[in-house]
Amino acid sequence: MRLKDILYFASGALLIAACATGKLNENPQPKEKTAFQTSNPWKPVTDVRADVAIVYSVRDHHRSTRMTFEERVQTWRDRGYITHFMTGIAWGEYQDYFTGKWDGVPHLDEGQVTQRGDTIWHGRMVPYIVPTKNFIKYIKETQIKRVIDAGIDAIYLEEPEFWARAGYSEAFKREWKDYYGFDWRPQHESPENTYLSNKLKYHLYYRALDECFTYAKEYGKSKGMDVRCYVPTHSLVNYSQWQIVSPEASLASLPCVDGYIAQVWTGTSRSPNYFNGKQKERVFETAYLEYGSMESMTAPTGRKMFFLTDPIEDWPRDWADYKKNYQATFTAKLLYPQIADYEVMPWPDRIYEGLYKTSADSDIKEKIPRFYSTQMQVMINALNHMPLSNNQLNGSAGISVLMANSLMFQRLPTHQGYEDPNFSNFYGQTLPFLKRGIPVKTMHLENVSYPETWKDTKILIMSYSNMKPSVPEGHEFIAEWVKKGGILVYCGRDIDPFQSVQEWWNTGNNQYLTASEHLFEKLHINATDQDGVCRYGDGTVYIIRKDPKEFIMEAGQDHEFVAIVKQLYEQTAKAGEFVFKNNFYLERGPYDLISVLDESISDTPYIQKGRLIDLFDPELPVLRAKTVHPGEQAFLLNVDRVEDQKKPQVLAAASRVYDEVVKRDNYSFITKSPLNTSNVMRVLLPKEPKTHQVSDRQGNQITGTAWEWDEASKTGLLKFENDPEGIIVEFSW
């Protein structure tokens, strides 16, 4: 997917050439590997030093500034940033639309409305939107056209979200009649109505993005521009758990969609789930599954994917909480070595300038502590160098769990007493393996027609307890895969009320009682209420007549399920030993990623040895061994795996390095990071330098720096205060 898009390797070659010649170049070939989003102009305290500044909203005189949108964009361009544009497609500062200022007609009736008649608001005079054709016209004319006219060639329409509890507004009723050809039906009255309502919500945002992006590309082309279009969106895991409907995977097949930002962070990943009878937050595990669902959504279709994480979150908490969960989500995203593009943070203003509690039991608030901003900057600057890798996460690979967009259709309201607390039918298929150190992956039913989708899958686990197939063709591809030797494990009692909604499997010439009956027919299996194993061609089908939620909502109920999969893996697939462990480990270039699981098979810590720089420690210590305990993660730079260890280079820093110049006995560079932050950098040198000099851009020597040499690793630790204008560092030996 990403190999053809990764142009930044070419810029790396230019950097090496610049070092060899000693020529300075602050603006090498543009790359778009790292980004952040902001609604504000450039400020020295938020100069994040990623590749791309995604400027949010076209509103003029935005917030406290008196700048137009174009002026805000220019402030970032003046500082060397590539500029992109982002705005909401389901909400935004579109008051001129809702009040009637744009076309003379008020449109507040186009907000999303609940059964009680309440509009769902995102902010003052900012409702969540029913994306009508008129609203789409407004977005094209007032947002997309303007930003393309400003020379921006990448547009992000974020968070296409329709709340499951909505669907009662007059605008939605009109869209219903137009789409279905009959009058609106209240979704709470039947499973049928709920399914119809959510399919329409799905369609409306699919249409909105398709039309807006198609227009963007056509208008851009008329101006000689190649406009790229991206969808920043929560994961299918999160939207399903939070009871929100969104197009998700289907967008990846649209020619007008170039990619996504996976909006995964502490706020989404801390949503509680069940495992072994306990309901609690499992941030690392949930984040791992969220990022995985985003990767598998786009890998077969070749779309670009940015992974996002956030050093804080929307909900106000304390700095220690933010730090712990940031490390968990950050590690989780790096465990996908075929993704190497990142949104390093959203909203730097609230991160650097916001006030949050100093501890969980204190009401005292302060700005981000220096130790945390230093650690955060080390982490995000490492992303600028994070390589793609063909290495695999340690563990027994080949277990995939099937997902579909219809996971979002059955979450609300509850019908006929059938419940799925905390999205347990999904977590019941994944957590029993993840918690035992099995690197389980997800697969999207919408993508089964792509051969790449099936790559490396040995056992596919699926259930129709919480989702349904939108079209029958998917069963053909599943059956063909089994016939060629695949192993399918189907879990489900097929008793949820959505089995009987009027859909393709029970209308026309099809008279199947459940969606799975059609699948079983394709597999030459007679539908049965009994557990059992069947053969089809060279493959195997194992039916477990339990809903997956039953494996996790009570303690000890997943053992039989896991044992069945283990036996199929070892004896039927002959894929080797199905190894249980309490950790995940990945080598990625010089980086070591480690996560040790709690609630697992043991409490044994993971010990990594070598010359290791701890990138979660703002002091960047060099360790000979790192011990990681259950519930913890580690992000290490292994000096032993650094290429060309005789070449001077910055291995880790709380700033971004530019203009490196390497000579026979001298190494210099310029480094930049936001004002009011502290820099720490670990520098690899051929030997201990005789002198080192730190000065500002005017050549004035900076006092108050600290330097420490470590002979064993041939690295020095340098500390000083950051400056977005640049600090000049020079070593001589």
XYZ file of C-alpha atoms in Angstrom:
733
model
C 0.000 0.000 0.000
C 2.428 2.639 1.156
C 5.594 1.688 -0.746
C 4.631 3.649 -3.809
C 3.784 6.681 -1.670
C 6.947 6.776 0.424
C 8.841 9.582 -1.249
C 10.734 10.506 1.861
C 13.429 7.891 1.219
C 14.492 10.070 -1.700
C 14.795 13.062 0.611
C 17.007 10.964 2.864
C 19.402 10.479 -0.045
C 19.497 14.235 -0.577
C 20.336 14.744 3.085
C 23.274 12.359 2.840
C 24.496 14.212 -0.231
C 24.244 17.535 1.592
C 26.257 16.160 4.492
C 28.935 14.899 2.159
C 29.338 18.249 0.443
C 28.956 20.338 3.565
C 26.229 22.433 1.903
C 23.371 23.769 3.980
C 19.787 23.134 2.938
C 16.944 23.788 5.360
C 14.296 22.743 2.842
C 15.161 19.393 1.283
C 12.753 17.657 -1.068
C 9.261 17.985 0.458
C 7.930 14.972 2.278
C 4.676 14.297 4.076
C 5.614 11.710 6.656
C 4.578 13.626 9.791
C 1.803 16.157 10.344
C -0.270 17.941 12.952
C -3.529 19.889 12.860
C -4.136 23.382 14.197
C -6.711 26.130 13.849
C -4.208 28.800 14.874
C -1.431 30.658 13.070
C 2.220 29.822 13.676
C 3.436 30.606 17.160
C 6.904 30.010 18.601
C 5.394 27.942 21.439
C 3.674 25.499 19.059
C 6.316 25.127 16.339
C 6.055 21.325 16.317
C 8.509 20.789 13.420
C 6.555 18.072 11.632
C 6.510 18.069 7.825
C 2.914 19.236 7.404
C 0.755 21.794 9.188
C -2.875 20.854 8.579
C -4.677 24.170 8.956
C -8.170 23.745 10.367
C -11.269 25.766 9.333
C -11.588 28.547 6.745
C -13.205 30.886 9.252
C -11.724 34.385 9.118
C -10.805 36.271 12.289
C -10.565 32.852 13.858
C -10.754 32.747 17.665
C -8.329 35.312 19.141
C -6.612 36.205 15.863
C -7.615 38.775 13.299
C -6.235 36.791 10.410
C -8.010 35.486 7.372
C -7.696 31.813 6.560
C -5.169 32.599 3.849
C -3.081 34.643 6.280
C -3.082 31.808 8.817
C -1.911 29.398 6.139
C 0.869 31.753 5.098
C 2.285 31.949 8.639
C 3.009 28.216 8.476
C 4.359 28.364 4.938
C 6.714 31.139 5.976
C 8.213 28.710 8.498
C 8.851 26.023 5.907
C 5.788 23.862 6.450
C 3.794 22.118 3.772
C 0.197 23.247 4.374
C -2.906 21.084 4.106
C -6.517 21.789 5.112
C -8.970 20.075 7.439
C -12.556 20.670 8.449
C -15.412 18.599 9.809
C -17.915 16.967 7.495
C -20.375 16.168 10.310
C -19.907 19.373 12.296
C -17.997 22.625 12.072
C -18.193 26.380 12.367
C -20.846 26.617 9.716
C -23.093 29.066 11.537
C -23.603 31.013 8.306
C -25.257 27.901 6.877
C -27.494 27.160 9.851
C -28.617 30.773 10.413
C -29.437 31.312 6.746
C -26.712 33.860 6.062
C -25.316 31.747 3.208
C -28.445 31.149 1.111
C -31.141 33.093 2.929
C -32.774 29.979 4.401
C -32.197 28.755 7.999
C -31.046 25.137 8.211
C -31.119 24.326 11.901
C -33.632 21.583 11.076
C -30.717 19.679 9.484
C -29.147 18.820 12.822
C -29.158 15.245 14.094
C -32.101 14.762 16.456
C -32.854 12.094 19.076
C -36.148 10.367 19.846
C -36.817 12.992 22.541
C -36.556 15.739 19.942
C -33.204 17.016 21.184
C -30.595 18.206 18.696
C -27.156 16.643 19.267
C -24.714 19.538 19.526
C -20.981 19.638 19.015
C -20.745 23.238 20.203
C -22.679 26.496 20.321
C -24.766 26.709 17.163
C -22.789 23.710 15.865
C -25.079 20.698 15.536
C -24.079 17.301 14.255
C -25.341 17.432 10.693
C -27.643 15.429 8.472
C -25.536 15.913 5.307
C -28.192 16.976 2.822
C -27.452 17.776 -0.801
C -27.737 21.463 0.029
C -25.157 21.118 2.819
C -22.836 19.298 0.413
C -23.213 22.234 -1.996
C -22.306 24.603 0.855
C -19.144 22.627 1.710
C -18.047 22.634 -1.926
C -18.576 26.345 -2.466
C -17.427 27.805 0.847
C -14.759 25.376 2.005
C -13.264 23.264 -0.761
C -13.153 25.878 -3.513
C -11.599 28.464 -1.225
C -8.778 26.286 0.045
C -7.878 25.107 -3.459
C -7.843 28.736 -4.567
C -5.377 29.310 -1.707
C -3.046 26.757 -3.310
C -3.706 23.853 -0.926
C -3.623 20.473 -2.635
C -4.561 18.153 0.249
C -7.998 18.262 1.908
C -9.148 16.348 4.987
C -12.875 16.088 5.757
C -12.913 14.615 9.208
C -15.208 12.478 11.324
C -18.206 11.555 9.132
C -20.332 10.715 12.177
C -24.029 9.986 12.512
C -25.061 9.070 16.037
C -26.986 5.824 16.361
C -29.383 7.514 18.786
C -30.220 10.146 16.151
C -32.526 9.737 13.172
C -35.633 11.733 14.111
C -35.117 15.126 12.443
C -37.232 16.485 9.632
C -34.196 16.520 7.362
C -33.542 12.842 8.043
C -37.187 12.004 7.367
C -36.943 13.731 4.000
C -33.771 11.839 3.140
C -35.483 8.579 4.159
C -38.383 9.145 1.795
C -36.006 10.069 -1.012
C -33.751 7.026 -0.464
C -36.267 4.295 0.319
C -39.331 5.573 -1.518
C -41.639 5.213 1.492
C -42.313 7.269 4.602
C -39.907 7.415 7.545
C -40.213 4.803 10.274
C -39.061 5.352 13.882
C -35.940 3.282 14.463
C -36.799 2.353 18.052
C -39.925 0.441 17.031
C -38.216 -2.583 15.446
C -34.873 -4.116 14.471
C -35.945 -3.654 10.855
C -36.353 0.084 11.310
C -33.047 0.363 13.168
C -31.214 -1.419 10.376
C -32.860 0.740 7.710
C -32.093 3.898 9.667
C -28.415 3.067 10.112
C -27.978 2.019 6.491
C -29.289 5.425 5.505
C -26.934 7.219 7.911
C -24.093 5.251 6.375
C -25.214 6.147 2.852
C -25.579 9.861 3.591
C -21.960 10.295 4.655
C -20.715 8.005 1.916
C -22.517 10.273 -0.566
C -21.257 13.439 1.096
C -17.611 12.410 0.943
C -17.903 10.994 -2.557
C -19.437 14.193 -3.938
C -17.195 16.592 -2.018
C -13.975 14.805 -2.919
C -14.993 14.284 -6.540
C -15.639 18.014 -6.787
C -12.302 18.802 -5.117
C -10.383 16.714 -7.614
C -12.266 18.120 -10.610
C -11.931 21.731 -9.470
C -8.279 21.208 -8.632
C -7.661 19.740 -12.068
C -9.226 22.820 -13.665
C -6.508 24.858 -11.945
C -3.713 22.455 -12.867
C -3.569 20.914 -9.386
C -3.580 17.308 -8.245
C -5.752 17.544 -5.120
C -5.529 14.688 -2.648
C -8.421 13.844 -0.341
C -8.252 12.164 3.064
C -10.722 11.085 5.747
C -9.610 11.495 9.366
C -11.819 9.020 11.218
C -12.095 6.996 14.365
C -11.672 3.267 13.944
C -14.521 0.886 13.194
C -13.865 -0.605 16.640
C -14.429 2.732 18.344
C -17.407 3.913 16.299
C -19.124 0.585 16.893
C -18.438 0.751 20.633
C -19.455 4.416 20.890
C -22.639 3.791 18.858
C -21.814 5.977 15.867
C -22.394 5.181 12.180
C -19.787 6.104 9.551
C -18.822 4.814 6.072
C -15.373 3.530 7.167
C -14.067 0.668 4.989
C -16.243 1.312 1.931
C -14.529 4.650 1.344
C -11.236 2.873 0.689
C -12.589 1.683 -2.650
C -13.647 5.140 -3.850
C -11.255 6.551 -6.473
C -11.628 10.024 -4.947
C -10.321 8.930 -1.520
C -6.536 8.923 -1.221
C -6.282 7.824 2.381
C -7.132 8.250 6.020
C -5.923 9.471 9.359
C -6.556 6.812 11.992
C -7.897 8.900 14.861
C -6.903 6.669 17.744
C -5.852 8.107 21.088
C -6.325 7.699 24.831
C -9.899 8.963 24.657
C -10.992 6.209 22.276
C -8.777 3.441 23.602
C -9.712 3.808 27.249
C -13.305 2.790 26.543
C -13.876 -0.106 28.973
C -14.353 -3.641 27.754
C -14.810 -7.092 29.266
C -12.201 -9.809 29.614
C -12.245 -12.795 31.957
C -15.385 -11.449 33.609
C -13.917 -8.019 34.430
C -14.996 -4.744 32.895
C -12.222 -2.130 32.850
C -10.023 0.077 30.682
C -7.458 -1.817 28.605
C -5.810 1.032 26.725
C -2.925 -0.781 25.029
C -5.012 -3.739 23.889
C -7.867 -1.571 22.607
C -5.465 0.760 20.798
C -3.728 -2.220 19.188
C -7.071 -3.462 17.838
C -8.118 0.028 16.730
C -4.933 0.673 14.760
C -5.137 -2.849 13.371
C -8.658 -2.324 12.073
C -7.507 0.836 10.298
C -4.463 -0.826 8.763
C -6.427 -3.834 7.506
C -9.109 -1.523 6.126
C -6.701 0.107 3.680
C -3.857 -2.354 3.103
C -5.652 -4.243 0.281
C -6.710 -1.046 -1.511
C -3.396 0.804 -1.497
C -4.585 3.905 0.340
C -2.230 6.000 2.459
C -2.719 5.847 6.208
C -1.560 8.280 8.864
C -1.631 6.977 12.435
C -2.567 9.579 15.052
C -2.018 9.565 18.774
C -2.431 12.370 21.284
C -0.231 13.248 24.295
C -3.395 14.315 26.115
C -7.102 13.759 25.380
C -10.387 15.638 25.138
C -11.426 14.788 28.682
C -9.584 16.763 31.405
C -7.387 14.519 33.550
C -3.974 14.750 35.193
C -0.550 14.749 33.547
C 0.475 11.332 34.946
C -2.646 9.750 33.443
C -1.935 11.352 30.078
C 1.692 10.178 30.092
C 0.885 6.553 30.957
C -1.797 6.181 28.307
C 0.152 8.102 25.672
C 2.955 5.569 26.023
C 0.457 2.723 25.630
C -1.208 4.085 22.481
C 2.109 5.241 20.992
C 3.616 1.771 21.381
C 0.508 0.136 19.937
C 0.672 2.169 16.729
C 4.358 1.415 16.188
C 3.651 -2.322 16.326
C 2.311 -2.023 12.754
C 5.592 -1.865 10.816
C 3.971 -1.348 7.405
C 2.604 2.049 8.475
C 5.193 4.839 8.698
C 3.215 8.084 8.323
C 1.917 9.873 11.390
C -0.149 12.746 12.667
C 2.115 13.431 15.618
C -0.490 15.375 17.567
C -3.736 17.295 17.167
C -4.184 20.778 18.583
C -0.654 21.682 19.804
C -2.089 24.815 21.428
C -4.034 22.823 24.009
C -1.065 20.504 24.580
C 1.544 23.205 25.135
C -0.670 25.938 26.566
C -3.558 24.092 28.215
C -3.848 23.745 31.988
C -4.395 20.275 33.456
C -4.319 18.751 36.917
C -0.944 18.047 38.510
C -2.257 14.802 40.035
C -5.466 12.810 40.133
C -6.343 13.973 43.657
C -5.382 17.632 43.196
C -7.315 20.604 41.883
C -4.107 22.455 41.032
C -3.596 22.847 37.285
C -0.486 23.682 35.320
C 0.882 23.684 31.805
C 2.656 20.619 30.471
C 5.587 19.735 32.780
C 9.011 20.114 31.196
C 9.837 16.431 31.703
C 6.708 15.420 29.766
C 7.119 17.926 26.932
C 10.733 16.777 26.557
C 9.701 13.121 26.456
C 6.868 13.873 24.025
C 9.197 15.753 21.670
C 11.714 12.908 21.722
C 8.902 10.550 20.758
C 7.413 12.636 17.960
C 10.828 13.441 16.499
C 11.573 9.717 16.404
C 8.540 9.400 14.112
C 10.351 11.523 11.519
C 12.865 8.663 11.242
C 10.580 5.670 11.835
C 11.217 3.235 8.974
C 8.912 0.871 7.216
C 9.851 -2.673 8.149
C 9.093 -6.186 6.963
C 9.720 -7.509 10.461
C 6.760 -9.136 12.166
C 5.527 -8.837 15.693
C 6.727 -11.796 17.745
C 4.171 -14.540 18.246
C 2.034 -17.077 16.414
C 0.805 -15.164 13.383
C -2.098 -15.982 11.110
C -5.210 -15.445 13.264
C -7.675 -12.956 11.743
C -11.066 -11.773 12.975
C -13.683 -10.689 10.432
C -15.241 -7.220 10.726
C -17.853 -5.368 8.678
C -19.246 -1.850 8.619
C -22.573 -3.281 9.791
C -21.005 -3.647 13.254
C -22.205 -0.050 13.651
C -25.800 -0.892 12.670
C -26.772 -3.119 15.619
C -25.553 -1.138 18.623
C -28.609 0.968 19.526
C -31.380 0.623 20.505
C -31.684 -2.782 22.164
C -34.394 -5.034 20.727
C -36.031 -8.155 22.144
C -33.721 -8.146 25.144
C -30.576 -8.996 23.151
C -27.614 -7.025 24.468
C -23.953 -6.709 23.551
C -22.414 -4.848 26.523
C -19.273 -2.860 25.709
C -19.112 -4.353 22.213
C -18.300 -7.729 23.765
C -19.121 -9.851 20.731
C -16.097 -8.263 19.048
C -13.761 -8.316 22.024
C -14.795 -11.917 22.692
C -13.166 -12.909 19.404
C -9.981 -10.890 19.908
C -8.992 -10.408 23.560
C -8.726 -14.137 24.407
C -5.836 -14.313 21.919
C -4.357 -10.856 22.351
C -4.100 -11.336 26.110
C -2.153 -14.546 25.510
C 0.383 -12.809 23.302
C -1.117 -13.858 19.958
C -0.812 -10.974 17.429
C -4.401 -11.256 16.218
C -5.339 -9.186 13.164
C -8.638 -8.003 11.733
C -10.066 -8.454 8.233
C -12.848 -6.429 6.628
C -15.714 -8.186 4.910
C -15.874 -5.272 2.474
C -12.352 -6.185 1.291
C -12.587 -9.972 0.848
C -12.608 -9.627 -2.951
C -9.015 -8.327 -2.844
C -6.438 -11.170 -2.840
C -4.170 -9.059 -0.586
C -6.845 -9.236 2.124
C -6.188 -12.940 2.680
C -2.431 -12.658 2.854
C -0.949 -14.592 5.790
C -4.353 -15.568 7.258
C -4.340 -19.195 8.425
C -7.482 -19.148 10.583
C -10.401 -16.752 10.120
C -12.703 -16.219 13.103
C -16.108 -14.704 12.425
C -19.564 -14.186 13.884
C -22.831 -12.706 12.715
C -23.950 -12.045 16.279
C -23.104 -8.330 15.958
C -22.872 -7.672 12.227
C -24.443 -8.817 8.966
C -23.144 -9.158 5.391
C -24.375 -6.279 3.252
C -24.130 -8.303 0.029
C -24.036 -12.060 -0.666
C -20.854 -11.966 -2.774
C -18.587 -11.931 0.265
C -19.595 -15.498 1.070
C -18.318 -16.618 -2.307
C -14.823 -15.361 -1.492
C -14.855 -16.847 2.001
C -15.972 -20.217 0.643
C -13.324 -20.164 -2.074
C -10.615 -19.416 0.506
C -11.778 -22.323 2.677
C -11.947 -24.633 -0.321
C -8.279 -23.921 -1.058
C -7.240 -24.892 2.458
C -8.351 -22.080 4.748
C -9.710 -22.699 8.237
C -12.900 -20.915 9.304
C -14.151 -20.747 12.892
C -17.745 -19.521 13.099
C -18.961 -18.440 16.539
C -22.601 -17.592 17.104
C -26.021 -18.734 18.211
C -27.594 -16.573 15.442
C -30.399 -15.516 17.771
C -29.987 -11.744 17.761
C -33.072 -9.870 16.478
C -31.242 -8.457 13.469
C -31.107 -11.912 11.855
C -34.697 -11.384 10.725
C -34.449 -7.888 9.224
C -35.635 -7.765 5.644
C -32.357 -8.195 3.795
C -30.960 -10.073 0.836
C -30.709 -13.430 2.653
C -34.466 -13.590 3.357
C -36.041 -11.734 0.408
C -36.692 -12.560 -3.249
C -35.452 -16.033 -4.097
C -33.545 -16.279 -0.817
C -35.387 -17.712 2.157
C -32.618 -18.185 4.715
C -33.567 -17.788 8.376
C -30.133 -16.365 9.212
C -27.310 -14.767 7.276
C -24.975 -17.637 8.168
C -27.256 -20.218 6.485
C -26.302 -18.738 3.127
C -22.615 -18.936 4.021
C -22.955 -22.543 5.191
C -24.705 -23.469 1.967
C -21.756 -22.094 0.012
C -19.521 -24.244 2.232
C -21.741 -27.310 1.560
C -22.705 -27.457 5.242
C -26.199 -28.097 6.551
C -27.080 -25.419 9.099
C -27.038 -26.926 12.560
C -27.504 -25.848 16.133
C -24.662 -28.097 17.233
C -20.950 -27.443 17.550
C -18.930 -29.334 15.024
C -16.190 -29.558 12.464
C -16.720 -29.962 8.732
C -14.500 -30.228 5.700
C -14.937 -28.279 2.491
C -12.456 -28.934 -0.279
C -9.015 -28.723 1.291
C -10.276 -26.534 4.110
C -11.993 -26.842 7.468
C -14.985 -25.173 9.108
C -15.497 -25.304 12.861
C -18.838 -24.102 14.233
C -19.103 -22.988 17.866
C -22.705 -22.334 18.850
C -21.948 -19.620 21.358
C -21.960 -15.879 20.907
C -18.420 -14.511 21.366
C -19.498 -12.288 24.263
C -19.967 -15.462 26.284
C -16.213 -16.097 26.166
C -15.308 -12.933 28.102
C -18.209 -11.665 30.182
C -17.692 -14.391 32.789
C -14.360 -15.549 34.160
C -12.714 -18.583 32.634
C -15.161 -19.021 29.757
C -12.679 -18.578 26.905
C -10.525 -21.674 27.550
C -12.431 -24.047 25.271
C -12.570 -21.475 22.470
C -8.831 -20.841 22.664
C -8.094 -24.586 22.862
C -10.104 -25.237 19.677
C -8.210 -22.562 17.767
C -4.897 -23.820 19.146
C -5.651 -27.350 17.945
C -6.713 -26.134 14.506
C -3.567 -24.003 14.245
C -1.155 -26.757 15.238
C -2.778 -29.916 13.884
C -4.975 -28.824 10.975
C -3.102 -25.803 9.609
C 0.229 -27.303 10.695
C 1.383 -23.745 11.294
C 3.736 -24.590 14.148
C 3.281 -24.224 17.879
C 0.552 -21.862 19.057
C 2.687 -20.035 21.600
C 1.153 -18.309 24.604
C 3.191 -15.494 26.148
C 2.631 -12.219 27.975
C 4.450 -9.823 25.673
C 4.821 -8.301 22.252
C 8.181 -7.337 20.781
C 9.109 -5.758 17.455
C 12.398 -4.651 15.934
C 11.928 -1.682 13.633
C 15.205 -0.384 12.272
C 17.226 0.603 15.352
C 14.073 0.795 17.490
C 12.824 -1.829 19.957
C 9.101 -1.808 20.782
C 7.960 -3.809 23.800
C 4.619 -4.241 25.522
C 4.071 -6.603 28.453
C 0.484 -7.630 29.123
C -1.280 -7.853 32.418
C -4.122 -10.375 32.911
C -2.000 -12.759 30.862
C -0.404 -16.179 31.343
C 2.218 -14.889 33.804
C 3.554 -11.795 35.539
C 7.084 -12.360 34.256
C 8.776 -9.129 33.141
C 10.394 -8.809 29.724
C 14.125 -8.022 29.804
C 15.815 -6.488 26.765
C 19.617 -6.278 26.704
C 22.066 -4.232 24.662
C 23.200 -0.624 24.484
C 19.744 0.889 24.810
C 18.553 4.487 24.878
C 15.253 4.735 26.757
C 13.074 7.042 24.669
C 10.310 7.179 27.285
C 12.788 8.698 29.768
C 13.386 12.445 29.263
C 16.987 11.955 30.444
C 17.670 9.572 27.519
C 19.796 7.226 29.652
C 21.945 4.531 28.047
C 21.036 1.202 29.632
C 22.611 -2.237 29.414
C 19.243 -3.844 30.132
C 15.631 -2.663 30.268
C 13.061 -4.486 32.381
C 9.436 -4.055 31.317
C 6.755 -5.196 33.760
C 3.144 -6.286 33.070
C 1.006 -3.322 32.089
C 4.032 -1.375 30.836
C 5.535 -0.529 27.463
C 9.027 0.432 26.314
C 10.355 2.414 23.356
C 14.103 1.927 22.991
C 16.780 2.863 20.495
C 19.246 0.006 20.240
C 22.661 1.572 19.568
C 23.974 -1.842 18.498
C 21.669 -1.721 15.434
C 22.470 1.839 14.338
C 23.836 1.804 10.805
C 27.321 3.236 10.207
C 28.256 3.676 13.844
C 31.366 5.634 12.901
C 29.245 8.342 11.319
C 28.374 11.267 13.630
C 24.617 11.503 14.050
C 21.867 12.547 16.441
C 20.225 9.345 17.650
C 17.426 10.889 19.688
C 16.401 14.450 20.490
C 13.578 16.597 21.810
C 14.023 18.748 18.710
C 14.322 18.289 14.969
C 17.730 18.405 13.363
C 18.486 20.263 10.121
C 21.548 21.210 8.085
C 23.861 18.454 9.266
C 27.460 18.957 8.122
C 29.987 16.160 8.632
C 33.719 16.805 8.224
C 36.799 14.780 9.134
C 37.022 16.114 12.679
C 33.858 18.154 13.017
C 30.074 17.674 13.134
C 27.530 20.503 13.186
C 23.805 20.997 12.739
C 20.884 23.300 13.492
C 18.083 22.061 15.725
C 14.599 23.501 16.284
C 11.713 22.904 18.662
C 8.992 24.997 20.355
C 9.831 27.850 22.678
C 9.528 27.242 26.429
C 10.595 23.609 26.126
C 13.786 21.867 27.176
C 15.949 19.955 24.747
C 17.827 16.764 25.445
C 19.728 14.920 22.725
C 21.838 11.800 22.554
C 24.561 12.238 19.903
C 26.710 9.441 18.461
C 30.311 10.535 17.770
C 33.437 8.622 16.681
C 35.142 9.616 19.932
C 34.767 12.004 22.821
C 34.854 15.558 21.449
C 37.497 18.002 22.537
C 35.044 20.873 22.276
C 31.362 21.419 21.837
C 29.643 24.718 21.177
C 25.981 25.711 21.435
C 24.892 29.075 20.048
C 21.843 30.890 18.740
C 21.274 31.776 15.085
C 23.183 35.040 15.552
C 26.218 33.123 16.758
C 25.873 34.098 20.411
C 27.067 31.332 22.703
C 24.324 29.888 24.918
C 25.046 29.406 28.582
C 23.436 26.936 30.981
C 23.949 23.913 28.746
C 24.883 20.482 30.095
C 27.124 17.850 28.489
C 27.912 14.296 29.517
C 29.941 11.657 27.623
C 29.251 7.909 27.736
C 32.276 5.982 26.488
C 30.563 2.591 26.314
C 27.986 3.794 23.778
C 30.186 6.482 22.177
C 27.355 8.941 22.754
C 27.073 12.269 24.462
C 24.072 13.759 26.233
C 23.523 17.436 25.502
C 20.895 19.648 27.176
C 19.789 23.221 26.511
C 16.632 25.289 26.085
C 14.875 25.033 22.734
C 14.341 27.822 20.236
C 12.153 27.579 17.109
C 14.531 29.996 15.365
C 17.195 27.320 15.661
C 20.130 26.432 17.870
C 23.530 25.783 16.253
C 25.449 22.844 17.719
C 29.042 21.983 16.790
C 31.368 19.221 17.969
C 35.104 18.929 17.258
C 37.456 16.053 18.089
